[in-house]
Amino acid sequence: MQLRTIDYSKAKEILKIEDLRVSFNTYVGEVKAIRGVDITLYEGEILAVVGESGCGKSVSFQSVIKLLDSPPAEYKGGKILYQGKNLLEASKKEMQDIRGSEISMIMQDPMTALDPTMQIGNQISEGLRRHNKGMSKAEAEERVVKMLELVGIPDPDKRLKQYPHEFSGGMRQRVCAAMALVSSPKILIADEPTTALDVTIQAQIMDLLHDLRKKLNTAIVLITHDLGVVADMADRIVVMYAGKVVETGQVEEIFYDSWHPYTWGLMRSMPKLNETSKVELATINGMPPDLFMPPQGCAFAPRCEYAMKVCYEEQPPVFPCGSDSHCSACWLMDPDAPKVKQPFKKDGEE
Amino acid sequence: MEHSNDKYIEVTDLKKHFYLKQKKILKAVDGVSFSIKRGQTLGLVGESGCGKTTLGRTLIHIYEPTAGKIMMDGKDITKVNSKEYKQLTSKAQMIFQDPYASLDTHMTTLEIIAEGMAIHNMYSAKERKERAEAYLSMVGLNKEHGSRFPHEFSGGQRQRIGIARALAIEPEFVVCDEPISALDVSVQAQIVNLLIRLQNELHLTFLFIAHDLSMVKHISDYVAVMYLGAIVEITSSEELYSHPEHPYTQSLLSAIPIPDPRVSASRKRILLQGEIPTPINTPPGCKFKNRCQHCMKRCDAEEPKLKEIAPGHFVACHLFNS
């Protein structure tokens, strides 16, 4: 594995989510799923978005390509800036042009993401020909064969004519990757791309994504809850909790020098391979808040062992943590807050 | 395996074949032998399709074995009549993978937990209710949860209900079939802690099936690695993770992502090519030969048998058979 080489002082922003708010109107009330999210994505980087189910990591990026059905989803505010354009205001037609050609997505479940009645060659070239009106069928097929080769599918000429059920799970995920990348998008959103796969196949797909990033310089958003995958892949990490970003930083900053109690909890709940078996694993007590009625203060306060009075009353602002790339939304970072020692630091001991 | 009298489960040359159309045979479990000591946990790992769930189900007699012997607490359970079968099912229980699909949506939590006791004619109705409440608190839920329905619970809480249901019948042996793979990381840790605690309190014997290798190491005393219906390596969990010997185990372990960027950057991976082949009409010889980088002539002809290469460490590979 190579060391991370991105120089963030020179990196160019490609996508900027500003104060995004998304709600779902259900029959029992409004679920405030995204409550003011700011995320910046740089050219050519791999950004991991981590958090528990329901924290809003998928919804945030489904909003970027507007995959959410509305209703029930409703964009309550904020901006999603891509090449100077606010995607939330883009028309249906404009979104169709962006989706697949500029920004594309790999879904979690390769078993359901493909159309079972279409040959995979046609499935991959469908978007390509939609975005390049002049392209002939033969040209498109040539591109598809090249793409299948790139994602490591043997005998692409033959497999092109096959249907999804003739592929295994790992192979289908490769087909999905080929489909997402065939129009050379600037941004690839991979939503739990390996959760449904075995570790051995997961390792193959991870290597593939790494490789593709290197060859095509695509910015990849990796949505996952597997911190192992994050450690392997990411340049930068966004930690989300209850519809908000709680901490952002480069991979080393989050893994070795984190400054948010929720991140500490996540890191500590992973079993370590070098640890003796059957000792009690650290857990985060309690459950995430009900987003029908999000709390007034910090959403993590009821589960946080460091919670102070202010945490219950007021939402924490985003504090810088030593470097330009690292910030945490926690009152502990306030200059007036009591000084605590990080309980989780890989360099020092716990 | 070690010879002692406290083996709770002892499996000898167990086979479970499924007969398909066109005279094809799917050998899901094909000659497996191992034992589990009372009060201990055997972890069972392998890729999907390797037969680990079939093995677990055969052990508690959900599937009828094709051949082989399963001794449970000194009794051969492959030869039971229907009366003994019921007794057997009260001793062996299962915790399922999907907490969303494995609970009856029309029953309250207490009914779900008490149902098994009623089936086995345990206790009076009043006692059953009290016991169900006791199990509810044992798995970390409270009394009010008892009158609720499954859809009112989160995934982690449902898995707790599934655990309470399995334990309410007072089993001695529990097959945990991927009990945590549908859950979030922080919830996984809670459930694993719960299982370890309950095992100590109730002296349970576990078969823990999973594909998350780091959690398996955490909970297991011994770990068996399965490939295409056969066990290729079995030893204590410390030994397996520090000295994996079978080429398949080595590549499987090297594929686990380590949640530590510096360690994972410095690590060398043995990338497995291709995928697990189909278990239908498998060719003779070693089952792993097509993906193995050490494949020799001998591997084509002869299937390797488990061999003890160090005390308590068994490997089925011709590399150790010279």
XYZ file of C-alpha atoms in Angstrom:
672
model
C 0.000 0.000 0.000
C 1.365 3.423 -0.847
C 1.589 6.288 1.577
C -0.950 9.024 1.178
C 0.427 11.585 -1.181
C -2.235 14.255 -1.384
C -0.982 17.736 -0.592
C -4.032 19.441 0.815
C -2.555 22.923 0.673
C -2.679 22.663 -3.125
C -5.699 20.403 -3.488
C -8.620 21.803 -5.442
C -12.155 21.586 -4.168
C -14.467 19.676 -6.437
C -17.633 19.358 -4.379
C -18.808 21.401 -1.450
C -21.802 20.567 0.715
C -22.805 23.582 2.796
C -25.208 23.439 5.730
C -27.316 20.756 4.046
C -30.623 19.977 5.732
C -32.794 17.067 4.636
C -35.968 15.809 6.288
C -38.273 12.919 5.608
C -41.968 13.586 6.021
C -43.475 10.390 7.360
C -46.975 9.731 8.593
C -45.839 10.074 12.182
C -43.967 13.318 11.650
C -40.826 14.858 10.262
C -37.540 12.963 10.617
C -34.684 15.452 10.554
C -32.175 13.101 8.952
C -29.571 15.678 7.947
C -29.265 18.621 10.278
C -26.709 20.982 8.791
C -23.873 19.073 7.161
C -20.721 20.659 5.737
C -18.427 18.422 3.706
C -15.768 19.391 1.179
C -14.397 16.921 -1.347
C -11.064 17.521 -3.069
C -9.959 16.388 -6.511
C -8.505 12.891 -6.624
C -8.876 12.096 -2.929
C -10.546 9.193 -1.178
C -12.856 10.568 1.477
C -14.330 8.091 3.936
C -17.642 8.914 5.581
C -18.190 6.817 8.709
C -20.898 6.486 11.317
C -23.614 4.143 12.584
C -26.691 3.263 10.557
C -29.113 6.140 10.474
C -26.457 8.818 11.008
C -27.138 10.302 7.590
C -24.019 9.237 5.727
C -25.869 7.693 2.804
C -28.600 10.321 2.698
C -26.037 13.128 2.456
C -24.513 11.704 -0.690
C -27.741 10.468 -2.196
C -28.750 14.129 -1.964
C -25.718 15.048 -4.047
C -27.067 13.169 -7.053
C -30.650 13.672 -5.933
C -31.576 10.051 -5.656
C -33.985 10.648 -2.807
C -37.674 10.378 -3.628
C -39.413 13.595 -2.857
C -41.808 13.174 -1.090
C -41.028 11.804 1.485
C -37.625 13.525 1.330
C -37.500 17.283 1.495
C -34.469 19.515 1.072
C -34.845 22.014 3.891
C -31.855 24.185 3.144
C -28.187 24.467 2.345
C -26.226 24.150 -0.857
C -24.426 21.447 -2.776
C -21.873 23.203 -4.958
C -20.386 21.367 -7.902
C -18.358 23.412 -10.401
C -19.899 26.581 -9.044
C -23.417 25.292 -9.499
C -25.873 24.531 -6.709
C -27.147 21.045 -7.470
C -30.146 21.469 -5.217
C -31.462 24.059 -7.685
C -30.573 22.089 -10.806
C -33.412 20.952 -13.048
C -34.278 17.320 -13.668
C -32.656 17.506 -17.100
C -29.445 19.041 -15.736
C -29.251 16.355 -13.058
C -29.612 13.620 -15.676
C -26.620 15.050 -17.496
C -24.521 15.149 -14.331
C -25.576 11.786 -12.945
C -23.434 9.009 -14.357
C -21.199 11.232 -16.428
C -19.831 13.663 -13.829
C -20.843 12.040 -10.567
C -21.716 8.373 -10.316
C -22.427 5.858 -7.623
C -21.724 2.249 -6.650
C -24.473 0.771 -4.509
C -24.113 -1.496 -1.526
C -25.858 -4.545 -2.897
C -24.541 -5.772 -6.242
C -27.308 -8.370 -6.297
C -30.078 -5.796 -6.686
C -28.246 -2.906 -8.353
C -28.265 -4.501 -11.812
C -31.201 -5.042 -14.138
C -31.662 -8.823 -14.329
C -33.247 -8.655 -17.793
C -30.430 -6.779 -19.554
C -27.116 -8.037 -20.825
C -24.394 -6.372 -18.812
C -22.771 -4.893 -21.921
C -25.942 -2.997 -22.753
C -26.378 -2.042 -19.143
C -22.955 -0.466 -18.990
C -23.215 1.287 -22.351
C -26.727 2.600 -21.718
C -25.496 5.573 -19.711
C -22.497 6.084 -21.947
C -24.626 6.455 -25.063
C -27.110 8.632 -23.212
C -24.342 11.076 -22.344
C -22.532 10.941 -25.688
C -25.227 11.304 -28.292
C -22.977 10.823 -31.313
C -21.383 7.602 -30.119
C -22.006 4.548 -32.271
C -22.899 1.194 -30.831
C -19.567 -0.293 -31.872
C -17.628 2.532 -30.258
C -19.598 2.168 -27.069
C -18.980 -1.557 -27.003
C -15.274 -0.997 -27.406
C -15.287 1.334 -24.408
C -17.260 -1.202 -22.379
C -14.800 -3.981 -23.183
C -11.915 -1.749 -22.108
C -13.718 -0.866 -18.902
C -14.485 -4.505 -18.064
C -10.831 -5.292 -18.612
C -9.849 -2.447 -16.308
C -12.050 -3.712 -13.482
C -10.589 -7.187 -13.876
C -13.289 -9.250 -15.550
C -11.736 -12.014 -17.631
C -12.959 -12.598 -21.243
C -14.790 -9.262 -21.482
C -15.831 -9.905 -25.114
C -17.842 -12.912 -24.080
C -19.079 -11.754 -20.712
C -20.542 -8.611 -22.246
C -23.379 -10.711 -23.624
C -24.166 -12.341 -20.289
C -26.865 -11.500 -17.784
C -26.279 -10.516 -14.130
C -27.305 -13.920 -12.761
C -24.333 -15.440 -14.556
C -21.949 -13.438 -12.377
C -20.916 -13.978 -8.756
C -21.271 -11.272 -6.095
C -17.726 -9.972 -6.425
C -17.932 -9.997 -10.223
C -21.237 -8.122 -10.110
C -19.679 -5.456 -7.928
C -16.952 -5.142 -10.569
C -19.642 -4.743 -13.211
C -21.206 -1.997 -11.072
C -17.813 -0.316 -10.804
C -17.399 -0.528 -14.592
C -20.837 0.957 -15.085
C -20.109 3.802 -12.660
C -16.742 4.609 -14.215
C -17.360 4.127 -17.926
C -18.018 7.816 -18.580
C -14.947 8.822 -16.522
C -16.804 10.707 -13.796
C -15.011 13.268 -11.634
C -16.618 11.885 -8.487
C -17.445 8.316 -7.550
C -19.700 7.721 -4.570
C -19.246 4.199 -3.224
C -21.936 3.405 -0.670
C -20.756 0.433 1.400
C -19.329 -1.198 -1.736
C -17.983 -4.241 0.089
C -20.393 -4.809 2.955
C -22.175 -7.616 1.110
C -18.930 -9.350 0.133
C -16.455 -11.755 1.722
C -13.159 -10.412 3.070
C -11.161 -11.939 0.243
C -13.418 -10.366 -2.383
C -13.522 -7.160 -0.355
C -9.746 -6.976 -0.587
C -9.949 -7.374 -4.373
C -12.549 -4.594 -4.723
C -10.557 -2.281 -2.430
C -7.425 -2.810 -4.525
C -9.502 -2.135 -7.621
C -10.790 1.199 -6.269
C -7.262 2.220 -5.275
C -6.021 1.342 -8.711
C -8.809 3.188 -10.496
C -8.215 6.297 -8.447
C -4.578 6.224 -9.487
C -5.346 5.654 -13.163
C -8.337 7.961 -13.583
C -7.759 10.493 -10.760
C -11.401 10.164 -9.704
C -12.359 11.564 -6.314
C -13.940 8.725 -4.327
C -16.403 9.091 -1.486
C -16.351 5.871 0.491
C -19.374 5.473 2.737
C -18.792 2.698 5.251
C -18.940 1.669 8.867
C -15.917 -0.605 8.645
C -12.957 1.243 10.171
C -10.606 -1.406 8.813
C -11.563 -0.532 5.260
C -11.201 3.149 6.110
C -7.678 2.669 7.456
C -6.740 0.854 4.254
C -8.229 3.298 1.803
C -8.955 6.794 2.989
C -6.994 10.021 2.684
C -9.461 11.934 4.773
C -12.289 10.934 7.111
C -15.618 12.524 8.003
C -17.279 11.122 11.134
C -21.033 11.602 11.279
C -23.463 11.225 14.137
C -27.219 11.842 14.208
C -27.353 13.877 11.022
C -24.303 16.040 11.693
C -20.580 15.938 11.046
C -18.828 15.568 14.394
C -15.214 15.318 13.275
C -13.205 15.765 10.078
C -9.534 15.120 9.548
C -6.844 13.354 7.595
C -6.669 9.640 8.221
C -3.780 9.847 10.684
C -5.400 12.673 12.605
C -8.589 10.688 13.139
C -6.938 7.368 13.947
C -4.114 8.636 16.142
C -5.109 12.057 17.385
C -8.891 12.229 17.442
C -10.675 14.924 19.396
C -14.269 13.822 19.588
C -15.660 11.443 22.255
C -17.840 9.684 19.652
C -14.807 8.919 17.485
C -13.020 7.628 20.588
C -15.952 5.324 21.253
C -15.987 4.029 17.678
C -12.263 3.343 17.713
C -12.383 1.569 21.042
C -15.244 -0.738 20.113
C -13.170 -2.436 17.399
C -11.566 -5.680 18.572
C -7.845 -5.732 17.951
C -6.165 -8.770 16.473
C -3.213 -8.509 18.843
C -5.419 -8.323 21.923
C -6.136 -11.284 24.175
C -9.491 -12.887 23.522
C -12.582 -12.729 25.661
C -11.819 -9.461 27.415
C -14.718 -7.068 27.528
C -14.852 -4.809 24.476
C -15.435 -1.130 25.071
C -18.874 -0.059 23.945
C -20.777 3.174 23.611
C -23.712 2.925 25.987
C -27.192 3.944 24.957
C -28.588 4.580 21.524
C -28.509 7.364 18.946
C -31.214 10.007 19.504
C -34.621 9.973 17.942
C -34.431 12.281 14.947
C -38.139 13.063 15.147
C -37.135 15.220 18.070
C -33.437 15.984 17.789
C -31.972 17.256 21.042
C -31.378 20.927 21.597
C -27.710 20.528 22.455
C -25.079 18.082 21.256
C -26.789 14.900 20.036
C -24.079 12.718 21.567
C -24.239 14.296 25.039
C -26.542 11.656 26.643
C -24.061 8.895 25.699
C -20.925 10.920 26.385
C -18.919 10.430 29.569
C -17.428 13.909 29.240
C -20.740 15.740 28.822
C -20.928 19.115 30.533
C -23.909 21.369 31.201
C -23.352 23.350 28.023
C -23.485 20.165 25.906
C -27.147 19.644 26.730
C -28.063 23.265 26.112
C -26.265 24.374 23.009
C -25.009 22.719 19.864
C -21.223 22.757 19.750
C -19.622 24.857 16.994
C -16.816 23.389 14.886
C -13.442 23.901 16.548
C -10.098 23.549 14.735
C -7.825 20.859 16.230
C -4.292 21.938 15.553
C -4.195 21.672 11.764
C -6.176 23.137 8.871
C -7.617 19.794 7.912
C -8.670 18.611 11.367
C -11.713 19.913 13.212
C -14.142 18.617 15.794
C -17.616 19.688 16.858
C -17.209 19.188 20.590
C -17.383 21.594 23.493
C -14.261 19.981 24.968
C -12.306 21.884 22.345
C -13.521 25.214 23.666
C -10.653 27.174 25.224
C -12.677 27.471 28.457
C -13.473 23.767 28.703
C -11.692 21.568 31.239
C -8.646 19.891 29.745
C -9.106 16.168 29.195
C -6.614 13.589 28.062
C -7.541 11.678 24.922
C -8.481 8.193 26.152
C -7.806 6.773 22.742
C -4.518 7.499 21.148
C -2.705 4.858 19.190
C 0.739 6.321 19.782
C 0.481 6.624 23.509
C -1.337 4.031 25.520
C -4.954 4.182 26.518
C -7.871 -33.350 18.935
C -7.041 -33.549 22.606
C -8.378 -36.534 24.444
C -10.327 -35.603 27.485
C -13.703 -36.530 28.815
C -15.272 -33.131 28.832
C -15.884 -32.953 25.096
C -19.413 -31.730 24.742
C -19.628 -32.012 20.984
C -17.666 -34.543 19.029
C -18.119 -34.770 15.306
C -16.573 -37.557 13.259
C -16.396 -37.514 9.477
C -19.667 -35.640 9.130
C -21.116 -35.246 5.654
C -24.128 -33.374 4.399
C -24.802 -33.715 0.699
C -27.696 -32.212 -1.184
C -28.960 -34.105 -4.199
C -29.839 -31.785 -7.053
C -31.411 -32.272 -10.458
C -29.521 -34.104 -13.192
C -27.824 -36.308 -10.619
C -25.638 -33.457 -9.409
C -24.441 -33.627 -5.842
C -23.760 -30.538 -3.775
C -21.299 -31.519 -1.098
C -21.930 -28.726 1.387
C -20.177 -30.504 4.245
C -17.805 -33.202 3.166
C -16.058 -35.119 5.898
C -15.610 -32.863 8.883
C -14.258 -33.920 12.285
C -13.776 -31.782 15.359
C -14.782 -31.506 18.980
C -15.805 -28.707 21.319
C -15.155 -28.860 25.036
C -17.899 -28.035 27.466
C -18.089 -24.313 28.164
C -15.857 -23.335 25.275
C -16.365 -21.644 21.948
C -15.347 -22.937 18.565
C -15.243 -20.218 15.932
C -16.002 -21.283 12.386
C -14.833 -19.037 9.572
C -14.750 -19.159 5.794
C -16.123 -17.453 2.709
C -19.799 -17.562 1.862
C -20.701 -20.870 0.319
C -18.052 -22.837 2.202
C -20.656 -24.804 4.163
C -20.310 -23.229 7.583
C -24.024 -22.567 8.060
C -24.939 -26.042 6.792
C -22.527 -27.521 9.301
C -24.078 -25.503 12.116
C -27.567 -26.549 11.122
C -26.629 -30.196 10.789
C -25.121 -30.132 14.273
C -28.430 -29.231 15.856
C -30.341 -31.572 13.625
C -32.126 -29.053 11.423
C -30.604 -31.042 8.566
C -30.300 -34.793 8.592
C -26.620 -35.696 8.110
C -25.732 -37.801 5.040
C -23.003 -39.680 6.873
C -20.861 -39.435 9.976
C -21.387 -39.261 13.674
C -22.312 -36.384 15.989
C -21.852 -37.076 19.691
C -23.495 -34.543 21.954
C -22.872 -34.933 25.649
C -21.897 -38.552 25.059
C -24.955 -39.410 22.981
C -25.045 -40.071 19.253
C -27.682 -37.671 17.983
C -27.691 -38.978 14.434
C -29.666 -41.970 15.684
C -32.513 -40.488 17.677
C -36.206 -41.255 17.563
C -38.793 -38.492 17.562
C -39.215 -38.454 21.329
C -35.515 -38.132 21.939
C -35.370 -35.544 19.187
C -37.534 -33.146 21.157
C -35.353 -33.566 24.188
C -32.353 -32.908 22.025
C -33.732 -29.671 20.626
C -34.170 -28.349 24.137
C -30.460 -28.824 24.713
C -29.256 -27.281 21.453
C -30.428 -23.908 20.229
C -29.560 -21.457 17.526
C -29.156 -17.684 17.301
C -29.800 -16.459 13.786
C -28.061 -13.980 11.569
C -30.875 -11.658 10.634
C -32.596 -10.132 13.662
C -35.208 -8.658 11.318
C -36.355 -11.940 9.795
C -36.003 -14.308 12.724
C -38.660 -12.886 15.055
C -42.409 -13.384 14.546
C -43.821 -9.911 13.952
C -47.221 -10.816 15.418
C -45.953 -11.834 18.828
C -44.897 -9.693 21.751
C -41.394 -10.047 23.098
C -42.537 -12.047 26.109
C -44.556 -14.422 23.938
C -41.557 -14.947 21.677
C -39.293 -15.771 24.599
C -41.842 -17.985 26.380
C -42.957 -19.946 23.308
C -40.075 -22.401 23.413
C -40.661 -23.185 27.083
C -44.307 -23.950 26.297
C -43.353 -26.250 23.429
C -41.077 -28.202 25.730
C -43.689 -28.268 28.518
C -41.407 -26.439 30.880
C -42.940 -24.762 33.936
C -46.463 -23.425 34.441
C -47.775 -20.536 32.371
C -47.185 -18.121 35.245
C -43.645 -19.319 35.814
C -42.916 -19.106 32.095
C -43.884 -15.458 32.092
C -41.690 -14.749 35.101
C -38.796 -16.599 33.580
C -39.231 -14.794 30.262
C -39.018 -11.513 32.163
C -35.893 -12.700 33.928
C -34.261 -13.563 30.591
C -35.285 -10.189 29.248
C -33.350 -8.459 31.991
C -30.475 -10.900 31.585
C -29.958 -9.729 28.011
C -30.145 -6.085 29.032
C -33.742 -5.201 28.179
C -36.303 -4.122 30.743
C -39.751 -5.241 31.763
C -41.622 -2.692 29.668
C -40.008 -4.109 26.542
C -41.855 -7.372 27.165
C -45.194 -6.194 25.847
C -43.777 -4.615 22.699
C -43.589 -6.068 19.211
C -40.398 -6.724 17.215
C -40.819 -3.744 14.872
C -40.468 -1.405 17.842
C -36.878 -2.477 18.421
C -33.541 -1.651 16.803
C -31.370 -4.365 15.253
C -29.199 -4.751 18.347
C -32.211 -5.026 20.634
C -33.827 -7.617 18.381
C -30.681 -9.678 18.481
C -30.905 -9.514 22.282
C -34.450 -10.875 22.054
C -33.210 -13.663 19.770
C -30.570 -14.518 22.361
C -33.111 -14.510 25.204
C -35.385 -16.794 23.186
C -32.580 -19.264 22.540
C -31.466 -19.288 26.172
C -34.926 -19.514 27.749
C -35.065 -23.226 26.977
C -31.918 -23.631 29.046
C -29.807 -25.149 26.301
C -26.288 -26.394 26.851
C -25.133 -25.867 23.307
C -25.821 -22.815 21.145
C -25.024 -22.369 17.470
C -24.541 -18.651 16.803
C -24.895 -18.225 13.050
C -23.361 -14.845 12.200
C -25.202 -13.193 15.090
C -23.482 -9.851 14.642
C -22.899 -9.390 10.939
C -26.122 -7.414 10.419
C -25.254 -4.944 13.193
C -23.256 -1.729 13.519
C -19.724 -1.870 14.900
C -20.537 -0.349 18.278
C -23.587 -2.612 18.655
C -21.541 -5.654 17.606
C -19.264 -5.055 20.574
C -22.274 -4.931 22.916
C -23.657 -8.229 21.630
C -20.286 -9.967 21.765
C -19.801 -8.779 25.354
C -23.258 -10.101 26.187
C -22.550 -13.508 24.645
C -19.262 -13.860 26.499
C -20.930 -12.882 29.794
C -23.820 -15.300 29.329
C -21.480 -18.097 28.374
C -19.585 -17.664 31.632
C -22.733 -17.396 33.744
C -24.608 -20.299 32.197
C -21.654 -22.554 31.196
C -22.736 -22.687 27.578
C -20.897 -24.330 24.741
C -20.838 -22.237 21.570
C -20.286 -22.777 17.900
C -19.727 -19.251 16.614
C -20.076 -18.931 12.851
C -18.883 -15.707 11.257
C -16.952 -14.189 8.452
C -15.719 -11.247 10.528
C -12.410 -12.743 11.539
C -11.458 -10.183 14.144
C -14.670 -10.716 16.152
C -14.256 -14.499 15.858
C -10.819 -14.289 17.353
C -12.181 -12.234 20.162
C -14.911 -14.645 21.223
C -13.433 -18.076 20.386
C -11.175 -20.471 22.244
C -10.589 -22.494 19.095
C -11.070 -21.531 15.478
C -11.724 -23.790 12.496
C -11.244 -22.529 8.955
C -13.547 -24.068 6.382
C -13.140 -24.248 2.640
C -15.597 -25.950 0.297
C -17.098 -28.226 2.892
C -13.884 -29.262 4.619
C -11.926 -27.952 7.582
C -8.483 -26.944 6.370
C -7.049 -25.722 9.662
C -8.095 -25.869 13.294
C -6.265 -24.704 16.391
C -6.514 -22.320 19.334
C -7.488 -18.824 18.318
C -4.206 -17.307 19.539
C -2.202 -19.819 17.528
C -4.309 -19.462 14.392
C -3.904 -15.716 14.250
C -0.224 -15.680 15.200
C 0.890 -18.732 13.181
C -1.528 -19.461 10.357
C -0.107 -22.360 8.346
C -2.581 -23.312 5.639
C -2.156 -21.130 2.524
C -5.889 -20.404 2.578
C -5.854 -19.273 6.216
C -2.862 -17.083 5.490
C -4.536 -15.279 2.638
C -7.824 -15.025 4.516
C -6.094 -13.398 7.487
C -4.074 -11.074 5.301
C -7.289 -9.846 3.688
C -8.787 -8.586 6.968
C -8.578 -4.832 6.938
C -6.800 -3.638 10.069
C -8.230 -0.500 11.644
C -4.831 1.110 11.946
C -3.522 3.008 8.914
C 0.186 2.643 9.737
C -0.039 -1.097 10.290
C -2.148 -1.628 7.205
C 0.238 0.435 5.062
C 3.216 -1.664 6.134
C 1.480 -4.993 5.688
C 1.936 -7.354 2.799
C -1.159 -8.909 1.412
C -1.520 -12.330 -0.126
C -4.258 -11.553 -2.593
C -6.398 -14.542 -3.451
C -7.236 -14.793 -7.106
C -10.742 -15.630 -8.194
C -13.527 -16.832 -6.005
C -14.583 -19.907 -4.153
C -15.533 -22.555 -6.743
C -18.880 -24.285 -6.718
C -19.289 -27.226 -4.354
C -21.224 -29.139 -7.025
C -19.331 -32.103 -8.491
C -15.964 -31.051 -7.121
C -12.910 -32.565 -8.823
C -10.641 -34.900 -6.829
C -7.597 -33.667 -4.973
C -7.171 -30.647 -2.733
C -10.174 -28.354 -2.911
C -8.076 -25.226 -2.686
C -5.657 -26.167 -5.500
C -7.033 -23.719 -8.110
C -6.377 -20.676 -5.954
C -3.269 -21.871 -4.163
C 0.137 -20.440 -4.988
C 1.906 -23.523 -3.625
C -0.062 -26.039 -5.706
C 1.947 -29.210 -6.471
C 1.400 -32.342 -8.494
C 0.273 -34.223 -5.457
C -2.516 -31.727 -4.762
C -4.250 -32.754 -7.987
C -4.438 -36.402 -7.127
C -4.933 -36.687 -3.427
C -7.021 -34.783 -0.935
C -4.943 -33.779 2.098
C -6.106 -34.935 5.512
C -5.942 -32.949 8.758
C -2.579 -33.537 10.373
C -1.265 -32.357 13.715
C 1.774 -30.219 12.922
C 2.195 -28.779 16.423
C 0.400 -29.686 19.664
C -3.261 -28.897 19.102
C -2.646 -27.391 15.651
C -4.164 -29.310 12.740
C -3.652 -28.455 9.078
C -4.884 -30.204 5.946
C -2.240 -29.409 3.347
C 0.334 -31.460 1.465
C 2.978 -28.867 2.320
C 3.038 -30.466 5.769
C 2.733 -34.065 4.607
C 6.214 -34.719 3.333
